[in-house]
PDB file of C-alpha atoms in Angstrom:
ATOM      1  CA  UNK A   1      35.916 -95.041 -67.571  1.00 86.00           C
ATOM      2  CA  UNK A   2      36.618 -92.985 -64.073  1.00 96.00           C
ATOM      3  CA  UNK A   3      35.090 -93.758 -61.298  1.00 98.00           C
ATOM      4  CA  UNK A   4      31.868 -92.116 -60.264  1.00 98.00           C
ATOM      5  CA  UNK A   5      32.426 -90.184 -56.929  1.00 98.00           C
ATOM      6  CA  UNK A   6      29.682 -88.796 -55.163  1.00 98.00           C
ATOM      7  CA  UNK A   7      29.664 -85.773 -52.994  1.00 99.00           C
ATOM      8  CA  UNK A   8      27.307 -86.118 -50.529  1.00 98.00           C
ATOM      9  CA  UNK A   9      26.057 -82.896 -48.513  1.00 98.00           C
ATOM     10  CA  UNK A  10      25.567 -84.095 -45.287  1.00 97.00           C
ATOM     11  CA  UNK A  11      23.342 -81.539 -43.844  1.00 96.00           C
ATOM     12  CA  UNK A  12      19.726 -80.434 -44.431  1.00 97.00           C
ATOM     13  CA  UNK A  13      19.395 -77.424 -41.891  1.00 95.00           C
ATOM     14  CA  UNK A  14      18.072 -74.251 -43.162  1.00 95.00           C
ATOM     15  CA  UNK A  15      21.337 -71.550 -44.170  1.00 94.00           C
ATOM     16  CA  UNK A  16      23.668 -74.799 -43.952  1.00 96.00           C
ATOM     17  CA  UNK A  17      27.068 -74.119 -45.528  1.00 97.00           C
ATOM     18  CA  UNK A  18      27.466 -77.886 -46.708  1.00 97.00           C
ATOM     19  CA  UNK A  19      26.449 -76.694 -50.499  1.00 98.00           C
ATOM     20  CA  UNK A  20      29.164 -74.159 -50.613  1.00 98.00           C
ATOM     21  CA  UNK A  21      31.786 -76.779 -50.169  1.00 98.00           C
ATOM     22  CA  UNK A  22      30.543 -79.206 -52.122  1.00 98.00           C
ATOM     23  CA  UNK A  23      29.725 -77.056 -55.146  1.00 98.00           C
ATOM     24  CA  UNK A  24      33.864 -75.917 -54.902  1.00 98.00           C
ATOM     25  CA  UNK A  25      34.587 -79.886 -54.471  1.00 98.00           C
ATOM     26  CA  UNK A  26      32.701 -80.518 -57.297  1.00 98.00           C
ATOM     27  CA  UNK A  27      34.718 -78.624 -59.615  1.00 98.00           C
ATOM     28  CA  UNK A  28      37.442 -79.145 -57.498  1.00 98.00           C
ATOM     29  CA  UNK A  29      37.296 -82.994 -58.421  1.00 98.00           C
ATOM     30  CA  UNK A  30      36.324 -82.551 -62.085  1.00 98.00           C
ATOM     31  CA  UNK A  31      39.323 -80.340 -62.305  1.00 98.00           C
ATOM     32  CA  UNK A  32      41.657 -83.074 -60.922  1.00 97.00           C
ATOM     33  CA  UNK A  33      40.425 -85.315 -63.652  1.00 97.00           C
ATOM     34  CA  UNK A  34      40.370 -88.836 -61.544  1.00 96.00           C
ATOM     35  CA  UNK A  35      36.749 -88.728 -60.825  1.00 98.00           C
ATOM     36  CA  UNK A  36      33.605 -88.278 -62.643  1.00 98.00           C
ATOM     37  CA  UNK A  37      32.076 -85.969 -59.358  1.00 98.00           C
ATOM     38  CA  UNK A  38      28.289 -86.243 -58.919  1.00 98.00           C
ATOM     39  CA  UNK A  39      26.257 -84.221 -56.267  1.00 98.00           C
ATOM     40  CA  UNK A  40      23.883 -85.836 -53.364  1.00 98.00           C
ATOM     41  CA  UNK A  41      22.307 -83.557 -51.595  1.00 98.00           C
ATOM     42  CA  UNK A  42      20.422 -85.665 -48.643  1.00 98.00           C
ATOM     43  CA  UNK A  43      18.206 -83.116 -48.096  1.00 98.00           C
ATOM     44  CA  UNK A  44      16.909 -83.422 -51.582  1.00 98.00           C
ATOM     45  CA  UNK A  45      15.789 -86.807 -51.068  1.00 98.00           C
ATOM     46  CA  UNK A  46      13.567 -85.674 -47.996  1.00 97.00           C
ATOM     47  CA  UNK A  47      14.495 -89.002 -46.140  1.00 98.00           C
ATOM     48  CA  UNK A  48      12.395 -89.250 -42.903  1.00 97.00           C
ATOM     49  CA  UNK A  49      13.541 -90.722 -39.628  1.00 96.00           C
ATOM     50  CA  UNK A  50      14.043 -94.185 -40.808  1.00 94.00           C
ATOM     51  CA  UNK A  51      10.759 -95.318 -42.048  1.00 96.00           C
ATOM     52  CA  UNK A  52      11.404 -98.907 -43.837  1.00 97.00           C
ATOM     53  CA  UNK A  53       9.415-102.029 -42.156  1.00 96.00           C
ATOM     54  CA  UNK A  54      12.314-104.676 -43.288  1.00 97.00           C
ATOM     55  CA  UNK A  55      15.776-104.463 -42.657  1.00 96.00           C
ATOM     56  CA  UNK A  56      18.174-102.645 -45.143  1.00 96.00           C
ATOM     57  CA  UNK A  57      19.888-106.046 -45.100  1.00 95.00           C
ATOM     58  CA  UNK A  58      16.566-107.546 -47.083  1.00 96.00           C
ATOM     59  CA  UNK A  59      17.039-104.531 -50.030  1.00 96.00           C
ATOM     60  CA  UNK A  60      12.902-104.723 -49.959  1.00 97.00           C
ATOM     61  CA  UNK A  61      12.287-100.850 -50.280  1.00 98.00           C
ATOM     62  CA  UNK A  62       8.899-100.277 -49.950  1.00 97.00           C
ATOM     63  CA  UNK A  63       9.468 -96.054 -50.158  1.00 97.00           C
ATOM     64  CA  UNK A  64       9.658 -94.098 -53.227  1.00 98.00           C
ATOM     65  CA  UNK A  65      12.389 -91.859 -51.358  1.00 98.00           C
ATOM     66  CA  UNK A  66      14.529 -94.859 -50.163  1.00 98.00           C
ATOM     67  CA  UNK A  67      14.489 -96.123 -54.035  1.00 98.00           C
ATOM     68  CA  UNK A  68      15.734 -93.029 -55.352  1.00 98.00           C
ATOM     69  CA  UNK A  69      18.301 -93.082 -52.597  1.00 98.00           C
ATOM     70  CA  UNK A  70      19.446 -96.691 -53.418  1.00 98.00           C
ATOM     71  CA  UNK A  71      19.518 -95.469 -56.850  1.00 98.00           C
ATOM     72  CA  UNK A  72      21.717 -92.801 -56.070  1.00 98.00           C
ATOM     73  CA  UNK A  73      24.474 -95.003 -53.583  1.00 98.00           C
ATOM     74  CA  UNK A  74      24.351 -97.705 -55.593  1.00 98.00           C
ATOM     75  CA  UNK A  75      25.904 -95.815 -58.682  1.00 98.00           C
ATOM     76  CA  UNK A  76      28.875 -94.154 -56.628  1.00 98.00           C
ATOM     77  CA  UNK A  77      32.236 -96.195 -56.762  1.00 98.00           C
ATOM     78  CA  UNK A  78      33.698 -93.293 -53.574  1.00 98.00           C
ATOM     79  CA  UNK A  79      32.312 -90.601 -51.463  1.00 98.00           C
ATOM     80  CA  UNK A  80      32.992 -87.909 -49.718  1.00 98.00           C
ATOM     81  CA  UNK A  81      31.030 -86.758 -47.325  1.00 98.00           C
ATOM     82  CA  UNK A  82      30.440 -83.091 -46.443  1.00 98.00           C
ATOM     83  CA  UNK A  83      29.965 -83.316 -43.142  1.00 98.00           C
ATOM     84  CA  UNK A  84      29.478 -80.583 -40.524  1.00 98.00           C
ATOM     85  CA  UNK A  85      29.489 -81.558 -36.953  1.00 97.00           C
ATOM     86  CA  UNK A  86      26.582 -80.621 -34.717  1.00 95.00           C
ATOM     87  CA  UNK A  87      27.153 -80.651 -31.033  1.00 95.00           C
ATOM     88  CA  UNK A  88      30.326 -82.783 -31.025  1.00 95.00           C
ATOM     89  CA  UNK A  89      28.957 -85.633 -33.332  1.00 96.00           C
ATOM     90  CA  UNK A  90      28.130 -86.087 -36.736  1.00 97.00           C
ATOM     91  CA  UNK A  91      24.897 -84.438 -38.363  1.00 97.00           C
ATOM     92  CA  UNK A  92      21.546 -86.460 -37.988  1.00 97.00           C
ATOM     93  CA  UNK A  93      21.123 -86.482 -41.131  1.00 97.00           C
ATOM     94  CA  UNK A  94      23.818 -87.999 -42.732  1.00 98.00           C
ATOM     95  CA  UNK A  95      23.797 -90.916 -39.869  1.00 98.00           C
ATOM     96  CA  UNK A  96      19.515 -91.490 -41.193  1.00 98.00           C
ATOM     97  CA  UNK A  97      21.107 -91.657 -44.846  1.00 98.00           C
ATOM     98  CA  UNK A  98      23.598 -94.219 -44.141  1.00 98.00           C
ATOM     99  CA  UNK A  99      21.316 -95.990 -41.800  1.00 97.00           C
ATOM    100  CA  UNK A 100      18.757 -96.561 -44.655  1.00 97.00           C
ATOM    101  CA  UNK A 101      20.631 -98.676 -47.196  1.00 98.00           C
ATOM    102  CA  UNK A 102      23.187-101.657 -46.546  1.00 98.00           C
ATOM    103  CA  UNK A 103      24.654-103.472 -49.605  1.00 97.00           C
ATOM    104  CA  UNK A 104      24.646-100.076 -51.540  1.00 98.00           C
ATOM    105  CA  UNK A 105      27.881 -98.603 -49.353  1.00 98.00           C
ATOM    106  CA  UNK A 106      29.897-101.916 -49.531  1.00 98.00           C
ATOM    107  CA  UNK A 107      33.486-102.060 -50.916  1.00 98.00           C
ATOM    108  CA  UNK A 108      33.285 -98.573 -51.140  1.00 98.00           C
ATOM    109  CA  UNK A 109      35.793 -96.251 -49.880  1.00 98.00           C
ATOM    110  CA  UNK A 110      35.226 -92.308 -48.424  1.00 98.00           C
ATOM    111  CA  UNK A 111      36.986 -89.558 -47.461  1.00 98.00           C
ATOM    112  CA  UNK A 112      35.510 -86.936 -45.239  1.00 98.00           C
ATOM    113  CA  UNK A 113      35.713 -82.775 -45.765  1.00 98.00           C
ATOM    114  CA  UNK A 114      34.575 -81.475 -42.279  1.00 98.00           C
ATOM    115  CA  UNK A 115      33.629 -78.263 -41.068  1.00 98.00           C
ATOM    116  CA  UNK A 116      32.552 -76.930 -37.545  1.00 97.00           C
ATOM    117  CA  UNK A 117      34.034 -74.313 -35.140  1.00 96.00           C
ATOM    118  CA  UNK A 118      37.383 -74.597 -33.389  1.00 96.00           C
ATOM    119  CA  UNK A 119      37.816 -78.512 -34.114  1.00 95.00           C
ATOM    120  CA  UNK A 120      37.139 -78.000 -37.796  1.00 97.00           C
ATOM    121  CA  UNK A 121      34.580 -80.615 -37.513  1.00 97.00           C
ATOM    122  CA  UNK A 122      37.076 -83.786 -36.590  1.00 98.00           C
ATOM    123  CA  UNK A 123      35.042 -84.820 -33.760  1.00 97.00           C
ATOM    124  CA  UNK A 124      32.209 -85.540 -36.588  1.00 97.00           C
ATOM    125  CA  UNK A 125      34.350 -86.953 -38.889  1.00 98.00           C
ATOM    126  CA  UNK A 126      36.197 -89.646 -35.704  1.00 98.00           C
ATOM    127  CA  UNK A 127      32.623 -90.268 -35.023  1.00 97.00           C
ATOM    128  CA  UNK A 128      31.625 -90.987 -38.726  1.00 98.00           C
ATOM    129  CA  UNK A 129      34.169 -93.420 -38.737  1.00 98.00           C
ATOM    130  CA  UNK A 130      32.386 -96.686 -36.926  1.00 98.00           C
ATOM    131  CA  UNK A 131      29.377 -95.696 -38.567  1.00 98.00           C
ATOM    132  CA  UNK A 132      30.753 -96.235 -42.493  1.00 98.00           C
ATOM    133  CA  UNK A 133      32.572 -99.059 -41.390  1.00 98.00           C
ATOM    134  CA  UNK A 134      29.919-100.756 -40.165  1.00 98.00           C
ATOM    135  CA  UNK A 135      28.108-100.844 -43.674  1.00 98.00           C
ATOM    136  CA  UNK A 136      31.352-101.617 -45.566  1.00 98.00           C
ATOM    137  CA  UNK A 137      32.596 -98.779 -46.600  1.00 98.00           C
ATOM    138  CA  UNK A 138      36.223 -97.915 -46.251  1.00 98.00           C
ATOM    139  CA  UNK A 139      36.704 -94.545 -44.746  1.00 98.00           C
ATOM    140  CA  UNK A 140      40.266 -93.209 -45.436  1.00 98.00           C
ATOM    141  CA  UNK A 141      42.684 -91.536 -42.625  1.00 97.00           C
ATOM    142  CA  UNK A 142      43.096 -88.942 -45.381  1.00 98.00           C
ATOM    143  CA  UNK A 143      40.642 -85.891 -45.059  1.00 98.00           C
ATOM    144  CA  UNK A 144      39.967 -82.282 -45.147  1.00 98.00           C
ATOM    145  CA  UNK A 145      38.911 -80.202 -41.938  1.00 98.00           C
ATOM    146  CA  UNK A 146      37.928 -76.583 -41.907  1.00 98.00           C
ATOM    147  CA  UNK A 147      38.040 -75.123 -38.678  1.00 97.00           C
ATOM    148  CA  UNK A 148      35.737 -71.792 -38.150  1.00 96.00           C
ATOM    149  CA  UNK A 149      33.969 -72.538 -41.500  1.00 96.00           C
ATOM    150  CA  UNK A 150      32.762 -69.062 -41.122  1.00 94.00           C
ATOM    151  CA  UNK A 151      35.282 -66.796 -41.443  1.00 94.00           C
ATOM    152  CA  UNK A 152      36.323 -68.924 -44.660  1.00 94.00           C
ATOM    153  CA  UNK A 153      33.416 -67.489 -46.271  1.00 95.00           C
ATOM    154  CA  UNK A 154      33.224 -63.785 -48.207  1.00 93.00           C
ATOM    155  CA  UNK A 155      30.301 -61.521 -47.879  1.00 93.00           C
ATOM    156  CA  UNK A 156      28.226 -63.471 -50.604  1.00 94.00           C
ATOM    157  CA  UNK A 157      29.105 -66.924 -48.416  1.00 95.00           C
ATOM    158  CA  UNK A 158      32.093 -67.837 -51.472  1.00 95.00           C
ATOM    159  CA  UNK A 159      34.474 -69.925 -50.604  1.00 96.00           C
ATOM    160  CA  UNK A 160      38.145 -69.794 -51.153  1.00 92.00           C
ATOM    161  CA  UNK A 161      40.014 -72.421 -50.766  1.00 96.00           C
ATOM    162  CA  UNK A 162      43.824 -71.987 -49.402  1.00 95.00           C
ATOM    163  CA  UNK A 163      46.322 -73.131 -50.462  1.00 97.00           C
ATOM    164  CA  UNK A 164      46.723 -75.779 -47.297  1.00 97.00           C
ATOM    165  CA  UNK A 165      43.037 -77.274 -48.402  1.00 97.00           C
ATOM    166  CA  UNK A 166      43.628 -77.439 -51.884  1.00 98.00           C
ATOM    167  CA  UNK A 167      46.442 -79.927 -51.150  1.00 98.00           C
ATOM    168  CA  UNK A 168      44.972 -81.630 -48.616  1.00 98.00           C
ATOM    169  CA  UNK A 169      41.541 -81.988 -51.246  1.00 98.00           C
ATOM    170  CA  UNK A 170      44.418 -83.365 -53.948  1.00 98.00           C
ATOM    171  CA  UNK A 171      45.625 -85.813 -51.310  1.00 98.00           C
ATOM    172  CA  UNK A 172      42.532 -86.840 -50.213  1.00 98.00           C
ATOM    173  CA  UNK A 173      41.064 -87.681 -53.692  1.00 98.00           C
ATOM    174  CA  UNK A 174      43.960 -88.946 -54.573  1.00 98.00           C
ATOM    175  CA  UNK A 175      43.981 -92.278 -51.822  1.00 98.00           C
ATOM    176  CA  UNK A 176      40.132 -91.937 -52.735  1.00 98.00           C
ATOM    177  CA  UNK A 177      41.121 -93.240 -56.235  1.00 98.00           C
ATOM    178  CA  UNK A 178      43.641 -95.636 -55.324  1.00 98.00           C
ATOM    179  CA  UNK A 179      41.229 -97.308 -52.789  1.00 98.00           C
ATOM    180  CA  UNK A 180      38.172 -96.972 -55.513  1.00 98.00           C
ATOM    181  CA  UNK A 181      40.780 -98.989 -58.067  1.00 98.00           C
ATOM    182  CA  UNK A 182      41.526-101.456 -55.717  1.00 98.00           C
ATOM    183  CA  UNK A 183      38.357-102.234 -53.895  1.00 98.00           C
ATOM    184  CA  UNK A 184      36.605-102.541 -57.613  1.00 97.00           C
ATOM    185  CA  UNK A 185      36.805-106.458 -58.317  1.00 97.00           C
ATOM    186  CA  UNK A 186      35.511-106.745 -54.613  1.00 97.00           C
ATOM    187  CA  UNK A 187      32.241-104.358 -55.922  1.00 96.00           C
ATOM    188  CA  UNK A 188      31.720-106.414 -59.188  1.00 93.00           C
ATOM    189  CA  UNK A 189      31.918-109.911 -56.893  1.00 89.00           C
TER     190      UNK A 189
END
């Protein structure tokens, strides 16, 4: 059975980018074979500002929204997150989402596709870093940066990958899978 691998889009602005990459690392990842790919769109579970009275700790969910999330984590053997980077740091939004849930990330590893301006996004993706560690999750040194996201997109905003971050995607996914195999008896402890 492969190993579920969610794609998480880690931004909810309006005209955000994050859907175009994660759509082509979808089938990206299918293609490779390793993973059975599944996208998580954070903005699609319309997760306020943190909003639960108990500690994620305590797993007492008292929201409909942080359920479904739960749900959602809680299935997912890897991640990736698609993560642009907003003023030097990581996007709000993806730091609420992990901030929500606690035993759901553990033993879990992640690799991080990044894309911003000049820096490709690695300031958000160093500063991500802490953050999944924190709640157990095993972020990888392999990743994927794309810097001036922009001009990597056609008229229509398509993507095309080259050649440079289709290998580095293989890579990445790759480790993501050996990590996923190896972390596994610590998930079903």
């Amino acid at each position: 059975m492969k190993h579920q691998l969610n794609i998480i889009i880690g931004s909810t602005r309006p005209g955000r980018a994050g859907p175009i990459f994660a759509e082509w690392l979808e089938t990206f990842a299918r293609e490779h074979g390793k993973f059975e790919p599944v996208l998580t769109d954070i903005a699609a579970f319309k997760l306020p500002v943190l909003d639960e009275p108990h500690h994620p700790r305590l797993g007492n969910y008292q929201n409909d929204h942080t359920k479904a999330w739960s749900k959602a984590i809680d299935a997912a053997d890897a991640f990736v997150f698609v993560a642009p980077e907003y003023n030097y740091f990581a996007a709000p939004a993806i730091v609420n989402a992990i901030d929500y849930l606690l035993r759901e990330w553990k033993y879990k590893p992640a690799g991080i596709f990044s894309y911003g301006g000049v820096s490709g996004g690695l300031r958000a993706a160093q500063a991500l870093k802490p953050l999944l560690t924190s709640v157990g999750i095993m972020p990888i040194p392999e990743g994927v940066a794309l810097p001036m996201y922009q001009k990597l997109l056609d008229e229509n905003r398509a993507f095309s990958a080259s050649e440079q971050v289709v290998g580095g995607t293989r890579i990445m996914l790759d480790e993501l899978l050996r990590w996923s195999e190896a972390l596994k008896p610590m998930r079903a402890a």
